[in-house]
């Protein structure tokens, strides 16, 4: 049965989608069967891994009950990596789901049907704490929180942690924080070092030892619709995400 991990932070621009794509690809490179579920209406995880945003077989059709998840999963150019894509229709999904019974459990019900086919399932959440993120947290075993090493890094995290506690109390009592991931680290900047200290003081041993450094190859790879380990396998970015994958696999074991 798969380990199901949401990658979430309602603050935009923290490296959430970048982490979903590159961590998933790095886990798949270790020959672990891996699935990305893109539940962000921007669909950047979908396009970033080479799948068209125009697909009509998407998580949107799954959530509103038109199709089964298994029929919407797409293969990628990596043998152990699949995607359940998103499309623009997902923008209206929260409104359409309001009348659905047990709407917070829609994703969980569908993921349960496919979880035996994978070792890891990563869910790329939207930068908000609405019904889509609620579905993701309800369906997940754990949560990875990317935090960028910039000013206002911890802004809004209290709200996210409050949402996690609400989900634990009412929807998913077994949900826990897998880890906090520091991203966009620039060792030349004193600010980056201060944020690392601040996050470690706040979250303690929940912080991943691996830190994702600022790297131009990470920024370039989405335009080539590739994870950084395929775009430039010897880059700092690729090495960071391979290290993170190893750390996560060791934690899981």
mmCIF file of C-alpha atoms in Angstrom:
data_model
loop_
_atom_site.group_PDB
_atom_site.id
_atom_site.type_symbol
_atom_site.label_atom_id
_atom_site.label_comp_id
_atom_site.label_asym_id
_atom_site.label_seq_id
_atom_site.Cartn_x
_atom_site.Cartn_y
_atom_site.Cartn_z
ATOM 1 C CA UNK A 1 0.000 0.000 0.000
ATOM 2 C CA UNK A 2 1.269 3.457 -0.935
ATOM 3 C CA UNK A 3 2.488 6.086 1.467
ATOM 4 C CA UNK A 4 0.363 9.129 0.606
ATOM 5 C CA UNK A 5 1.981 12.530 1.146
ATOM 6 C CA UNK A 6 0.485 15.980 0.546
ATOM 7 C CA UNK A 7 2.873 18.803 -0.362
ATOM 8 C CA UNK A 8 1.154 21.892 0.990
ATOM 9 C CA UNK A 9 1.599 25.499 2.008
ATOM 10 C CA UNK A 10 -1.089 28.099 1.380
ATOM 11 C CA UNK A 11 1.666 30.635 0.715
ATOM 12 C CA UNK A 12 2.515 30.720 -2.981
ATOM 13 C CA UNK A 13 6.010 30.662 -4.444
ATOM 14 C CA UNK A 14 7.596 28.427 -1.804
ATOM 15 C CA UNK A 15 8.639 25.588 -4.126
ATOM 16 C CA UNK A 16 5.611 23.359 -3.582
ATOM 17 C CA UNK A 17 5.132 22.204 -7.185
ATOM 18 C CA UNK A 18 8.894 22.136 -7.793
ATOM 19 C CA UNK A 19 9.242 19.835 -4.796
ATOM 20 C CA UNK A 20 6.350 17.596 -5.872
ATOM 21 C CA UNK A 21 7.819 17.067 -9.356
ATOM 22 C CA UNK A 22 11.457 16.672 -8.369
ATOM 23 C CA UNK A 23 10.967 14.612 -5.223
ATOM 24 C CA UNK A 24 8.574 12.271 -7.050
ATOM 25 C CA UNK A 25 10.994 11.873 -9.949
ATOM 26 C CA UNK A 26 13.887 11.198 -7.563
ATOM 27 C CA UNK A 27 11.868 8.551 -5.714
ATOM 28 C CA UNK A 28 10.883 7.003 -9.062
ATOM 29 C CA UNK A 29 14.558 6.969 -10.066
ATOM 30 C CA UNK A 30 15.104 4.729 -7.039
ATOM 31 C CA UNK A 31 12.647 2.299 -8.705
ATOM 32 C CA UNK A 32 9.788 2.999 -6.323
ATOM 33 C CA UNK A 33 6.387 3.074 -8.036
ATOM 34 C CA UNK A 34 5.320 6.697 -7.699
ATOM 35 C CA UNK A 35 2.207 8.707 -8.569
ATOM 36 C CA UNK A 36 1.782 12.485 -8.673
ATOM 37 C CA UNK A 37 -1.768 13.709 -8.084
ATOM 38 C CA UNK A 38 -2.072 17.309 -9.269
ATOM 39 C CA UNK A 39 -4.953 18.933 -7.414
ATOM 40 C CA UNK A 40 -3.808 22.525 -8.058
ATOM 41 C CA UNK A 41 -5.959 24.360 -10.660
ATOM 42 C CA UNK A 42 -2.776 25.926 -12.085
ATOM 43 C CA UNK A 43 -1.831 22.374 -13.203
ATOM 44 C CA UNK A 44 1.899 23.128 -13.105
ATOM 45 C CA UNK A 45 2.815 19.639 -11.890
ATOM 46 C CA UNK A 46 0.927 18.311 -14.901
ATOM 47 C CA UNK A 47 2.695 20.447 -17.511
ATOM 48 C CA UNK A 48 6.023 20.303 -15.666
ATOM 49 C CA UNK A 49 6.190 16.541 -16.145
ATOM 50 C CA UNK A 50 5.185 16.691 -19.816
ATOM 51 C CA UNK A 51 1.403 16.100 -19.710
ATOM 52 C CA UNK A 52 -1.029 18.443 -21.481
ATOM 53 C CA UNK A 53 -3.214 20.690 -19.307
ATOM 54 C CA UNK A 54 -5.981 20.255 -21.906
ATOM 55 C CA UNK A 55 -6.662 16.630 -20.969
ATOM 56 C CA UNK A 56 -10.258 15.644 -20.228
ATOM 57 C CA UNK A 57 -9.055 12.729 -18.096
ATOM 58 C CA UNK A 58 -8.131 14.682 -14.986
ATOM 59 C CA UNK A 59 -8.570 14.866 -11.228
ATOM 60 C CA UNK A 60 -11.500 17.243 -11.866
ATOM 61 C CA UNK A 61 -13.562 14.508 -13.546
ATOM 62 C CA UNK A 62 -12.603 12.152 -10.701
ATOM 63 C CA UNK A 63 -13.675 14.544 -7.931
ATOM 64 C CA UNK A 64 -17.085 15.298 -9.421
ATOM 65 C CA UNK A 65 -17.721 11.589 -9.998
ATOM 66 C CA UNK A 66 -17.628 11.470 -13.804
ATOM 67 C CA UNK A 67 -14.608 9.132 -14.027
ATOM 68 C CA UNK A 68 -12.570 6.738 -11.903
ATOM 69 C CA UNK A 69 -9.017 7.667 -10.916
ATOM 70 C CA UNK A 70 -7.565 4.538 -12.522
ATOM 71 C CA UNK A 71 -8.917 5.635 -15.932
ATOM 72 C CA UNK A 72 -7.323 9.103 -15.708
ATOM 73 C CA UNK A 73 -3.756 8.144 -14.730
ATOM 74 C CA UNK A 74 -1.145 8.898 -17.390
ATOM 75 C CA UNK A 75 2.277 7.335 -17.865
ATOM 76 C CA UNK A 76 5.335 9.595 -18.050
ATOM 77 C CA UNK A 77 8.711 9.104 -19.755
ATOM 78 C CA UNK A 78 10.037 7.724 -16.439
ATOM 79 C CA UNK A 79 9.244 4.002 -16.002
ATOM 80 C CA UNK A 80 8.206 4.245 -12.332
ATOM 81 C CA UNK A 81 6.418 7.622 -12.445
ATOM 82 C CA UNK A 82 2.727 8.224 -13.283
ATOM 83 C CA UNK A 83 0.551 11.342 -13.071
ATOM 84 C CA UNK A 84 -3.098 11.956 -12.305
ATOM 85 C CA UNK A 85 -3.267 15.332 -14.078
ATOM 86 C CA UNK A 86 -5.190 18.536 -13.460
ATOM 87 C CA UNK A 87 -6.905 20.856 -15.915
ATOM 88 C CA UNK A 88 -8.370 24.365 -15.781
ATOM 89 C CA UNK A 89 -11.866 23.042 -14.892
ATOM 90 C CA UNK A 90 -10.520 22.361 -11.407
ATOM 91 C CA UNK A 91 -11.017 26.076 -10.690
ATOM 92 C CA UNK A 92 -14.754 25.455 -10.296
ATOM 93 C CA UNK A 93 -14.507 22.091 -8.557
ATOM 94 C CA UNK A 94 -14.923 23.444 -5.017
ATOM 95 C CA UNK A 95 -18.257 25.057 -5.946
ATOM 96 C CA UNK A 96 -19.477 21.922 -7.752
ATOM 97 C CA UNK A 97 -18.483 19.688 -4.839
ATOM 98 C CA UNK A 98 -20.509 21.640 -2.259
ATOM 99 C CA UNK A 99 -23.634 19.547 -2.895
ATOM 100 C CA UNK A 100 -21.785 16.205 -2.932
ATOM 101 C CA UNK A 101 -22.280 14.040 0.133
ATOM 102 C CA UNK A 102 -19.067 13.491 2.155
ATOM 103 C CA UNK A 103 -17.303 15.933 -0.156
ATOM 104 C CA UNK A 104 -14.192 16.069 2.074
ATOM 105 C CA UNK A 105 -13.628 12.341 1.427
ATOM 106 C CA UNK A 106 -13.915 12.332 -2.389
ATOM 107 C CA UNK A 107 -10.183 12.110 -2.999
ATOM 108 C CA UNK A 108 -9.640 9.607 -0.194
ATOM 109 C CA UNK A 109 -12.271 7.275 -1.659
ATOM 110 C CA UNK A 110 -10.630 7.370 -5.097
ATOM 111 C CA UNK A 111 -7.041 7.071 -3.838
ATOM 112 C CA UNK A 112 -8.028 3.977 -1.843
ATOM 113 C CA UNK A 113 -8.840 2.223 -5.138
ATOM 114 C CA UNK A 114 -5.322 2.745 -6.549
ATOM 115 C CA UNK A 115 -3.047 2.871 -3.492
ATOM 116 C CA UNK A 116 -2.007 -0.782 -3.812
ATOM 117 C CA UNK A 117 -0.494 -0.013 -7.222
ATOM 118 C CA UNK A 118 2.130 2.390 -5.830
ATOM 119 C CA UNK A 119 4.817 2.775 -3.189
ATOM 120 C CA UNK A 120 4.429 6.564 -2.930
ATOM 121 C CA UNK A 121 1.670 8.991 -3.895
ATOM 122 C CA UNK A 122 2.428 12.729 -3.774
ATOM 123 C CA UNK A 123 -0.403 15.270 -3.892
ATOM 124 C CA UNK A 124 0.423 18.776 -5.126
ATOM 125 C CA UNK A 125 -2.014 21.013 -3.234
ATOM 126 C CA UNK A 126 -3.223 24.467 -4.325
ATOM 127 C CA UNK A 127 -1.872 27.553 -2.489
ATOM 128 C CA UNK A 128 -5.015 27.864 -0.363
ATOM 129 C CA UNK A 129 -6.779 26.079 2.480
ATOM 130 C CA UNK A 130 -10.031 25.366 0.653
ATOM 131 C CA UNK A 131 -11.924 22.151 -0.109
ATOM 132 C CA UNK A 132 -9.267 20.812 -2.502
ATOM 133 C CA UNK A 133 -6.526 21.040 0.131
ATOM 134 C CA UNK A 134 -8.940 19.621 2.711
ATOM 135 C CA UNK A 135 -9.536 16.614 0.422
ATOM 136 C CA UNK A 136 -5.779 16.166 0.048
ATOM 137 C CA UNK A 137 -5.075 16.227 3.788
ATOM 138 C CA UNK A 138 -7.970 13.857 4.464
ATOM 139 C CA UNK A 139 -6.585 11.393 1.903
ATOM 140 C CA UNK A 140 -2.971 11.588 3.114
ATOM 141 C CA UNK A 141 -0.858 9.781 5.679
ATOM 142 C CA UNK A 142 1.421 12.781 6.089
ATOM 143 C CA UNK A 143 2.335 16.272 4.972
ATOM 144 C CA UNK A 144 5.492 17.920 3.624
ATOM 145 C CA UNK A 145 5.609 21.703 4.151
ATOM 146 C CA UNK A 146 8.034 23.595 1.883
ATOM 147 C CA UNK A 147 9.300 26.830 3.465
ATOM 148 C CA UNK A 148 11.381 29.258 1.413
ATOM 149 C CA UNK A 149 14.469 30.826 2.997
ATOM 150 C CA UNK A 150 13.203 34.365 2.493
ATOM 151 C CA UNK A 151 11.531 37.159 4.419
ATOM 152 C CA UNK A 152 8.073 36.259 5.821
ATOM 153 C CA UNK A 153 9.027 32.555 5.596
ATOM 154 C CA UNK A 154 6.881 31.570 8.589
ATOM 155 C CA UNK A 155 4.006 33.880 7.662
ATOM 156 C CA UNK A 156 0.752 31.928 7.434
ATOM 157 C CA UNK A 157 2.230 28.669 8.738
ATOM 158 C CA UNK A 158 0.184 28.998 11.940
ATOM 159 C CA UNK A 159 -2.979 28.949 9.829
ATOM 160 C CA UNK A 160 -1.796 25.830 7.991
ATOM 161 C CA UNK A 161 -0.955 24.050 11.243
ATOM 162 C CA UNK A 162 -4.389 25.011 12.591
ATOM 163 C CA UNK A 163 -6.000 23.455 9.495
ATOM 164 C CA UNK A 164 -3.940 20.288 10.028
ATOM 165 C CA UNK A 165 -5.217 20.088 13.618
ATOM 166 C CA UNK A 166 -8.820 20.562 12.450
ATOM 167 C CA UNK A 167 -8.372 17.751 9.898
ATOM 168 C CA UNK A 168 -6.860 15.504 12.586
ATOM 169 C CA UNK A 169 -9.770 16.118 14.953
ATOM 170 C CA UNK A 170 -12.602 15.653 12.473
ATOM 171 C CA UNK A 171 -11.482 13.940 9.268
ATOM 172 C CA UNK A 172 -8.118 12.168 9.481
ATOM 173 C CA UNK A 173 -6.836 11.451 13.020
ATOM 174 C CA UNK A 174 -3.690 9.721 11.703
ATOM 175 C CA UNK A 175 -2.394 12.694 9.683
ATOM 176 C CA UNK A 176 1.055 13.901 10.744
ATOM 177 C CA UNK A 177 3.762 16.256 9.511
ATOM 178 C CA UNK A 178 6.328 14.231 7.570
ATOM 179 C CA UNK A 179 8.732 17.113 7.509
ATOM 180 C CA UNK A 180 9.399 20.770 6.864
ATOM 181 C CA UNK A 181 11.558 21.376 3.794
ATOM 182 C CA UNK A 182 13.738 24.467 3.503
ATOM 183 C CA UNK A 183 13.845 25.702 -0.112
ATOM 184 C CA UNK A 184 15.528 28.477 -2.119
ATOM 185 C CA UNK A 185 18.482 28.582 0.260
ATOM 186 C CA UNK A 186 21.291 30.968 -0.678
ATOM 187 C CA UNK A 187 24.322 30.471 1.540
ATOM 188 C CA UNK A 188 25.632 33.951 0.606
ATOM 189 C CA UNK A 189 22.687 35.623 2.311
ATOM 190 C CA UNK A 190 22.571 36.146 6.069
ATOM 191 C CA UNK A 191 18.765 36.145 5.789
ATOM 192 C CA UNK A 192 18.759 32.551 4.507
ATOM 193 C CA UNK A 193 20.856 31.447 7.480
ATOM 194 C CA UNK A 194 18.528 33.276 9.881
ATOM 195 C CA UNK A 195 15.457 31.576 8.373
ATOM 196 C CA UNK A 196 17.121 28.148 8.738
ATOM 197 C CA UNK A 197 17.718 28.867 12.446
ATOM 198 C CA UNK A 198 14.179 30.194 12.914
ATOM 199 C CA UNK A 199 12.530 27.188 11.229
ATOM 200 C CA UNK A 200 14.708 24.730 13.177
ATOM 201 C CA UNK A 201 13.815 26.459 16.450
ATOM 202 C CA UNK A 202 10.111 26.312 15.581
ATOM 203 C CA UNK A 203 9.848 22.771 14.161
ATOM 204 C CA UNK A 204 12.858 20.985 15.700
ATOM 205 C CA UNK A 205 13.444 17.451 14.395
ATOM 206 C CA UNK A 206 10.563 17.796 11.924
ATOM 207 C CA UNK A 207 12.880 19.767 9.612
ATOM 208 C CA UNK A 208 14.487 17.707 6.848
ATOM 209 C CA UNK A 209 18.271 17.611 7.009
ATOM 210 C CA UNK A 210 18.361 18.185 3.250
ATOM 211 C CA UNK A 211 18.102 21.837 2.216
ATOM 212 C CA UNK A 212 17.156 22.773 -1.359
ATOM 213 C CA UNK A 213 19.576 25.437 -2.555
ATOM 214 C CA UNK A 214 18.824 28.113 -5.122
ATOM 215 C CA UNK A 215 19.819 26.634 -8.451
ATOM 216 C CA UNK A 216 19.194 27.922 -11.956
ATOM 217 C CA UNK A 217 18.792 24.360 -13.286
ATOM 218 C CA UNK A 218 15.753 23.833 -11.026
ATOM 219 C CA UNK A 219 14.206 27.016 -12.437
ATOM 220 C CA UNK A 220 14.958 26.058 -16.051
ATOM 221 C CA UNK A 221 13.775 22.443 -16.020
ATOM 222 C CA UNK A 222 9.956 23.076 -16.053
ATOM 223 C CA UNK A 223 10.224 24.901 -19.394
ATOM 224 C CA UNK A 224 11.673 21.666 -20.812
ATOM 225 C CA UNK A 225 8.872 19.672 -19.096
ATOM 226 C CA UNK A 226 11.436 17.638 -17.171
ATOM 227 C CA UNK A 227 12.391 17.135 -13.525
ATOM 228 C CA UNK A 228 15.845 18.508 -12.772
ATOM 229 C CA UNK A 229 17.390 15.028 -12.420
ATOM 230 C CA UNK A 230 16.664 14.445 -16.131
ATOM 231 C CA UNK A 231 17.445 17.999 -17.224
ATOM 232 C CA UNK A 232 20.845 18.186 -15.496
ATOM 233 C CA UNK A 233 21.618 15.204 -13.276
ATOM 234 C CA UNK A 234 24.890 16.631 -11.940
ATOM 235 C CA UNK A 235 23.465 20.013 -10.931
ATOM 236 C CA UNK A 236 23.213 21.085 -7.299
ATOM 237 C CA UNK A 237 19.412 21.017 -7.597
ATOM 238 C CA UNK A 238 19.359 17.417 -8.807
ATOM 239 C CA UNK A 239 21.744 16.343 -6.050
ATOM 240 C CA UNK A 240 19.602 18.100 -3.414
ATOM 241 C CA UNK A 241 16.409 16.351 -4.495
ATOM 242 C CA UNK A 242 18.104 12.951 -4.736
ATOM 243 C CA UNK A 243 19.361 13.514 -1.191
ATOM 244 C CA UNK A 244 15.835 14.428 -0.061
ATOM 245 C CA UNK A 245 14.436 11.289 -1.707
ATOM 246 C CA UNK A 246 16.992 9.151 0.115
ATOM 247 C CA UNK A 247 16.133 10.849 3.414
ATOM 248 C CA UNK A 248 12.404 10.295 2.888
ATOM 249 C CA UNK A 249 12.828 6.635 1.919
ATOM 250 C CA UNK A 250 14.968 6.076 5.024
ATOM 251 C CA UNK A 251 12.304 7.748 7.204
ATOM 252 C CA UNK A 252 9.616 5.559 5.666
ATOM 253 C CA UNK A 253 11.626 2.399 6.227
#
